[in-house]
XYZ file of C-alpha atoms in Angstrom:
440
model
C -74.934 -8.783 -50.793
C -72.458 -5.918 -50.660
C -72.961 -5.785 -46.910
C -72.250 -9.557 -46.664
C -68.977 -9.167 -48.802
C -67.964 -6.201 -46.566
C -68.470 -8.340 -43.304
C -66.296 -11.152 -44.836
C -63.438 -8.792 -45.578
C -63.428 -7.300 -42.149
C -63.475 -10.779 -40.526
C -60.424 -11.578 -42.957
C -58.491 -8.478 -41.959
C -59.160 -9.025 -38.273
C -58.000 -12.646 -38.607
C -54.696 -11.444 -40.251
C -53.999 -9.023 -37.533
C -54.562 -11.773 -34.939
C -52.052 -14.033 -36.842
C -49.482 -11.126 -37.093
C -49.912 -10.386 -33.428
C -49.332 -14.109 -32.651
C -46.272 -14.173 -34.916
C -44.785 -11.182 -33.122
C -45.499 -12.616 -29.802
C -43.834 -15.800 -30.789
C -40.794 -13.925 -31.992
C -40.647 -11.817 -28.730
C -40.913 -15.054 -26.690
C -38.274 -16.760 -28.668
C -35.856 -13.699 -28.290
C -36.518 -13.503 -24.675
C -35.776 -17.269 -24.506
C -32.671 -16.828 -26.413
C -31.660 -13.925 -24.311
C -32.346 -15.874 -21.092
C -30.409 -18.822 -22.451
C -27.546 -16.560 -23.498
C -27.435 -14.873 -19.966
C -27.518 -18.255 -18.220
C -24.628 -19.462 -20.498
C -22.530 -16.349 -19.812
C -23.049 -16.844 -16.028
C -22.031 -20.384 -16.244
C -18.813 -19.355 -18.178
C -18.066 -16.705 -15.611
C -18.500 -19.163 -12.807
C -16.190 -21.777 -14.450
C -13.683 -19.118 -15.168
C -13.485 -17.980 -11.517
C -13.486 -21.622 -10.330
C -10.358 -22.399 -12.355
C -8.415 -19.131 -11.983
C -8.752 -18.197 -8.388
C -7.552 -21.479 -6.755
C -4.467 -21.362 -8.839
C -3.905 -17.603 -7.973
C -4.146 -18.473 -4.308
C -1.784 -21.307 -4.489
C 0.839 -19.316 -6.483
C 0.660 -16.334 -4.210
C 0.607 -18.466 -1.238
C 3.939 -20.030 -2.277
C 5.318 -16.495 -2.906
C 4.183 -15.038 0.487
C 5.419 -18.065 2.464
C 8.951 -17.192 1.359
C 8.742 -13.228 1.927
C 9.107 -12.804 5.619
C 11.971 -15.137 5.966
C 14.435 -14.794 2.963
C 16.265 -11.803 4.602
C 16.642 -13.388 8.017
C 17.514 -16.777 6.369
C 20.492 -15.413 4.550
C 21.542 -12.828 7.183
C 20.865 -14.640 10.571
C 20.709 -18.356 10.012
C 23.365 -18.456 7.222
C 25.384 -15.680 8.821
C 26.062 -13.998 5.522
C 27.330 -10.259 5.628
C 25.074 -7.563 4.622
C 26.817 -6.864 1.391
C 26.544 -10.541 0.325
C 22.692 -10.495 1.183
C 22.431 -7.400 -0.928
C 24.250 -9.135 -3.796
C 21.914 -12.072 -3.577
C 18.825 -9.845 -3.766
C 20.516 -7.965 -6.591
C 21.105 -11.235 -8.559
C 17.411 -11.858 -8.346
C 16.443 -8.388 -9.618
C 18.987 -8.398 -12.323
C 17.706 -11.888 -13.590
C 14.184 -10.390 -13.472
C 15.266 -7.349 -15.564
C 17.096 -9.515 -18.151
C 14.258 -12.220 -18.460
C 11.643 -9.303 -18.906
C 13.237 -8.753 -22.339
C 12.119 -12.141 -23.577
C 9.804 -13.846 -21.133
C 6.632 -12.055 -22.211
C 7.268 -12.475 -25.896
C 8.048 -16.219 -25.381
C 4.773 -16.648 -23.434
C 2.890 -14.823 -26.099
C 4.382 -17.002 -28.769
C 4.342 -20.510 -27.083
C 1.371 -20.071 -24.832
C 0.663 -18.326 -21.455
C -0.542 -21.669 -19.902
C 2.851 -23.234 -20.692
C 4.630 -20.242 -19.137
C 2.485 -20.589 -15.878
C 3.572 -24.151 -15.689
C 7.226 -23.114 -16.360
C 6.890 -20.649 -13.344
C 5.789 -23.353 -10.984
C 8.768 -25.502 -11.949
C 11.461 -22.652 -11.848
C 10.196 -21.397 -8.433
C 10.235 -24.964 -6.883
C 13.915 -25.095 -7.958
C 14.625 -21.830 -6.488
C 13.065 -22.896 -3.119
C 15.107 -25.956 -3.010
C 18.240 -23.996 -3.443
C 17.941 -22.490 0.135
C 18.483 -25.891 1.628
C 22.259 -25.717 0.462
C 24.974 -23.510 2.350
C 27.019 -23.404 -1.089
C 27.157 -19.798 -2.046
C 27.054 -20.649 -5.822
C 23.867 -22.602 -5.250
C 22.311 -19.692 -3.421
C 23.155 -17.312 -6.175
C 21.702 -19.588 -8.793
C 18.544 -19.971 -6.742
C 18.203 -16.332 -6.601
C 18.644 -16.067 -10.236
C 15.921 -18.658 -10.754
C 13.760 -16.700 -8.198
C 14.165 -13.427 -10.279
C 13.118 -15.329 -13.421
C 10.206 -16.818 -11.610
C 8.905 -13.409 -10.303
C 8.995 -11.904 -13.700
C 6.798 -14.960 -14.882
C 4.508 -14.573 -11.875
C 3.706 -10.882 -12.517
C 3.214 -11.149 -16.227
C 1.871 -14.439 -17.433
C -0.626 -15.196 -14.790
C -2.419 -11.814 -15.425
C -1.914 -11.926 -19.129
C -3.691 -15.373 -19.271
C -6.454 -14.184 -17.106
C -7.263 -10.938 -19.071
C -7.149 -12.704 -22.400
C -9.319 -15.595 -21.186
C -11.737 -13.145 -19.812
C -11.883 -11.238 -23.147
C -12.217 -14.578 -25.185
C -15.071 -15.859 -23.127
C -16.864 -12.409 -23.584
C -17.295 -11.970 -19.713
C -17.466 -8.238 -20.124
C -21.175 -8.757 -20.908
C -21.714 -10.373 -17.537
C -21.776 -9.035 -14.018
C -18.242 -10.159 -13.624
C -16.383 -7.012 -14.327
C -12.558 -6.826 -14.891
C -12.155 -4.119 -12.107
C -13.903 -6.368 -9.502
C -11.530 -9.273 -10.604
C -8.449 -7.164 -9.894
C -9.853 -6.154 -6.519
C -10.757 -9.700 -5.688
C -7.234 -10.850 -6.581
C -5.520 -8.485 -4.198
C -8.086 -9.239 -1.391
C -7.289 -12.857 -1.809
C -3.674 -12.377 -2.018
C -3.777 -10.306 1.131
C -5.754 -12.898 3.056
C -3.308 -15.656 1.723
C -0.321 -13.479 2.775
C -1.688 -12.971 6.415
C -2.179 -16.643 6.664
C 1.237 -17.339 5.051
C 3.009 -15.248 7.584
C 1.430 -16.955 10.448
C 1.832 -20.363 9.060
C 5.249 -19.717 8.140
C 6.054 -18.618 11.667
C 4.620 -21.826 13.032
C 6.708 -23.858 10.672
C 9.949 -22.045 11.799
C 9.016 -22.433 15.400
C 8.469 -26.142 14.927
C 11.429 -26.934 12.821
C 13.892 -24.298 14.123
C 14.898 -23.297 10.638
C 13.909 -20.527 8.206
C 14.092 -22.999 5.305
C 10.650 -24.694 6.300
C 8.424 -22.069 4.603
C 10.428 -22.613 1.271
C 9.711 -26.308 1.515
C 5.923 -25.466 2.127
C 5.979 -23.166 -0.940
C 6.749 -26.280 -3.099
C 3.760 -28.037 -1.630
C 1.577 -25.182 -2.899
C 2.968 -25.051 -6.291
C 2.487 -28.884 -6.971
C -1.414 -28.651 -6.816
C -1.350 -25.314 -8.731
C 0.534 -27.040 -11.566
C -2.002 -29.836 -11.707
C -4.986 -27.399 -11.988
C -3.193 -25.333 -14.714
C -2.380 -28.539 -16.705
C -5.792 -30.174 -16.363
C -8.258 -27.271 -16.405
C -6.688 -24.168 -18.080
C -6.993 -23.648 -21.877
C -4.217 -22.251 -23.762
C -4.087 -18.679 -25.103
C -1.416 -16.919 -27.149
C -0.539 -13.461 -28.545
C -1.215 -12.394 -32.190
C 0.179 -15.357 -33.941
C -1.453 -14.430 -37.280
C -0.046 -10.802 -37.584
C 3.067 -9.845 -39.595
C 6.071 -10.040 -37.352
C 7.431 -6.751 -38.750
C 4.064 -5.060 -38.203
C 3.888 -6.317 -34.686
C 7.517 -5.153 -33.914
C 6.582 -1.644 -35.362
C 3.341 -1.519 -33.400
C 5.300 -2.432 -30.163
C 8.046 0.306 -30.858
C 5.266 2.747 -31.477
C 3.336 1.787 -28.344
C 6.381 1.953 -26.096
C 7.947 5.022 -27.877
C 5.022 7.217 -28.343
C 2.090 6.351 -26.289
C 2.239 8.589 -23.292
C -0.213 6.357 -21.157
C 2.181 3.399 -21.652
C 5.135 5.403 -20.766
C 3.260 6.762 -17.767
C 2.413 3.326 -16.675
C 6.019 2.341 -17.133
C 7.326 5.139 -14.987
C 4.725 4.406 -12.254
C 5.651 0.819 -12.305
C 9.339 1.638 -12.009
C 9.133 3.948 -9.065
C 6.284 2.464 -7.106
C 7.110 -1.270 -7.504
C 10.888 -0.363 -7.277
C 10.311 1.341 -3.889
C 8.075 -1.693 -2.724
C 11.002 -4.133 -3.498
C 13.415 -1.957 -1.785
C 11.134 -1.737 1.184
C 10.828 -5.524 1.242
C 14.579 -5.694 1.594
C 14.927 -2.871 4.162
C 11.665 -3.139 6.494
C 13.416 -5.820 8.577
C 16.537 -4.098 9.296
C 14.623 -0.762 9.797
C 12.350 -2.365 12.484
C 15.329 -4.101 14.068
C 17.152 -0.765 14.322
C 13.992 0.897 15.868
C 13.685 -1.991 18.124
C 17.337 -1.689 19.414
C 16.795 2.285 19.819
C 14.017 1.265 22.139
C 16.417 -0.735 24.155
C 14.676 -3.927 23.350
C 16.986 -6.982 22.714
C 14.306 -9.640 22.078
C 13.759 -11.320 18.725
C 11.137 -9.593 16.505
C 8.287 -11.891 15.347
C 8.733 -11.368 11.733
C 6.017 -13.671 10.756
C 3.428 -11.804 12.699
C 4.730 -8.390 11.575
C 4.522 -9.714 7.937
C 1.022 -10.849 8.696
C 0.032 -7.388 9.845
C 1.506 -5.820 6.711
C -0.609 -8.110 4.600
C -3.721 -7.344 6.621
C -3.127 -3.609 5.883
C -2.610 -4.611 2.087
C -5.968 -6.479 2.198
C -7.628 -3.447 3.773
C -6.293 -1.399 0.792
C -7.708 -3.785 -1.840
C -11.034 -3.715 -0.059
C -10.830 0.107 -0.137
C -10.158 -0.031 -3.798
C -13.245 -1.898 -4.448
C -15.393 0.207 -2.200
C -13.946 3.491 -3.728
C -13.920 2.629 -7.394
C -16.677 -0.140 -7.916
C -19.277 0.373 -5.255
C -19.306 4.040 -4.310
C -17.367 5.398 -7.493
C -16.029 8.392 -5.160
C -12.974 8.902 -7.621
C -11.790 7.679 -10.937
C -9.082 5.045 -11.357
C -6.496 7.620 -12.301
C -7.238 9.836 -9.255
C -7.108 6.860 -7.041
C -3.786 5.841 -8.415
C -2.476 9.355 -8.092
C -3.624 9.560 -4.412
C -2.178 6.099 -3.675
C 1.528 7.024 -4.969
C 1.396 10.401 -2.931
C 0.372 8.556 0.348
C 3.102 5.988 -0.171
C 5.685 8.741 -0.533
C 4.732 10.341 2.682
C 4.676 6.922 4.525
C 8.318 6.305 3.534
C 9.483 9.941 4.125
C 8.094 10.149 7.691
C 9.971 6.924 8.784
C 13.187 9.050 8.609
C 11.946 11.710 11.081
C 10.102 9.402 13.554
C 12.347 6.744 14.855
C 9.875 5.262 17.371
C 9.398 1.473 16.793
C 5.520 1.732 16.861
C 5.507 4.783 14.641
C 7.751 3.091 12.115
C 5.636 -0.044 12.182
C 2.337 1.769 11.524
C 3.955 3.947 8.715
C 5.112 0.712 7.127
C 1.391 -0.575 7.437
C 0.253 2.600 5.725
C 2.692 1.846 2.827
C 1.305 -1.624 2.702
C -2.272 -0.140 2.648
C -1.143 1.782 -0.583
C 0.180 -1.336 -2.130
C -3.142 -2.937 -1.731
C -4.702 -0.137 -3.570
C -1.956 0.116 -6.247
C -2.024 -3.221 -7.724
C -5.708 -3.571 -8.610
C -5.569 0.163 -9.935
C -2.514 -0.504 -12.024
C -3.830 -3.860 -13.319
C -7.025 -2.198 -14.407
C -5.306 0.656 -16.167
C -2.921 -1.820 -18.056
C -5.875 -3.911 -18.949
C -7.413 -0.957 -20.614
C -4.266 0.385 -22.459
C -2.623 -2.806 -23.547
C -4.040 -5.171 -26.279
C -4.294 -9.035 -25.811
C -1.993 -9.705 -28.596
C 1.029 -8.383 -27.114
C -0.069 -8.214 -23.335
C 2.545 -10.614 -21.768
C 5.375 -8.950 -23.855
C 4.345 -5.404 -22.700
C 3.953 -6.490 -19.042
C 7.316 -7.884 -19.260
C 8.892 -4.820 -20.651
C 7.217 -2.769 -18.090
C 9.172 -4.467 -15.447
C 12.744 -3.840 -16.824
C 13.038 -0.118 -15.504
C 12.182 -0.986 -11.947
C 14.302 -4.025 -11.811
C 17.358 -1.930 -12.993
C 16.377 0.828 -10.412
C 16.318 -1.878 -7.656
C 19.626 -3.440 -8.831
C 21.437 -0.075 -8.780
C 20.148 0.573 -5.269
C 20.932 -2.624 -3.865
C 24.408 -2.897 -5.474
C 25.391 0.203 -3.428
C 23.997 -1.050 -0.078
C 25.979 -0.376 2.996
C 25.619 -1.354 6.729
C 23.763 1.156 8.859
C 20.867 3.403 9.066
C 22.210 6.337 6.817
C 22.077 4.366 3.538
C 18.582 3.078 4.252
C 17.252 6.568 5.206
C 18.714 7.781 1.794
C 16.916 5.180 -0.121
C 13.644 6.022 1.677
C 14.021 9.590 0.890
C 14.885 8.887 -2.741
C 11.923 6.767 -3.203
C 9.743 9.339 -1.511
C 10.822 12.040 -3.972
C 10.437 9.746 -6.900
C 6.895 8.861 -5.910
C 5.818 12.605 -5.682
C 7.192 12.944 -9.252
C 5.060 9.963 -10.398
C 1.980 11.415 -8.742
C 2.258 14.549 -10.806
C 2.910 12.616 -14.001
C -0.079 10.453 -13.504
C -2.384 13.511 -13.095
C -1.055 14.985 -16.322
C -0.740 12.136 -18.677
C -2.981 9.227 -17.648
C -6.454 9.306 -18.970
C -9.659 7.822 -17.279
């Protein structure tokens, strides 16, 4: 009888263990099912995100790149404006960019980055239309709109993208922020190459450098449609105390050495890049004449070559930082600014047309690595709440730098060489500052 009772207790205990084991297996299966479902949902969200962001990015940058190779020759050669007037037109654009940087970002944070992106499309379209006029006042107004549009392009699209990425929780997926920045520059470079070639074809067909500007409007129209219909709106920290937010911005800009380092780097590198945009055409024309060549330079093809070099730079960024991890982002940024310094400096000592061309290609290679590296660093340092505002403020110093340089522009090679030497020296200083103050 005792033995029978003992056997019954053992069977009951064994049955309880079986039930507990089944319950644990059910819980584990449910957890795996939930995890798998969450992974699938995250992958779907990442795919949806890339499908609505990258087409707009390609169209917006395509519109910008279509204008780039032809704006100087449009003013200088087609409209027969003196070098000083051309410089003042460019200066107007950068001055408008510097002034608008004071408020564009904060307005975008307050009223929405999506609305700001739509405003960019409208403003840039008006700027493109202005080149159809020969009235000097209209041309200056168009450059002012262009400067405002450029500030919007470099702040609100990236601010919308990073905030949307964070809000969707995409850091938990295989879609990494550094890879997005690398892909952005690669796509931008591919589009730039195509834009240079297509722009050259349009100019050849129509016999006017205004044609690429009209084509830019045709790119901005579908971009506006996608933004309006597919994008969600995101804002800055609307719920925070305005005084606390203002104090935090003062603290961020006045004390944080990393933000100040990023500001200095942006000022010197991007300032040098925009001065390069103004001076590369006359520099190559001068080298062309020194080689006793009097034929017209194919600016669209040259521009496409530069953009091919920039695309190679963005691919190198992805390979170095994401795939191989040969160096940190800070080390890569430091290397890039030093290489850019050398590429500008050596153009002064080597006046050969081909050497100048390849040194300019090296500079564009550095540009291709700089922007994803800088975007990744800003994405880590700056918070979502004031992202567009800070990005806008970081553009003020380099706009002022470019305005001062262009306002002093003179005809001839001497001033251009002085600009390249000054930019080269400033980039060397930036390389040292990045190495000391920027953290990985």
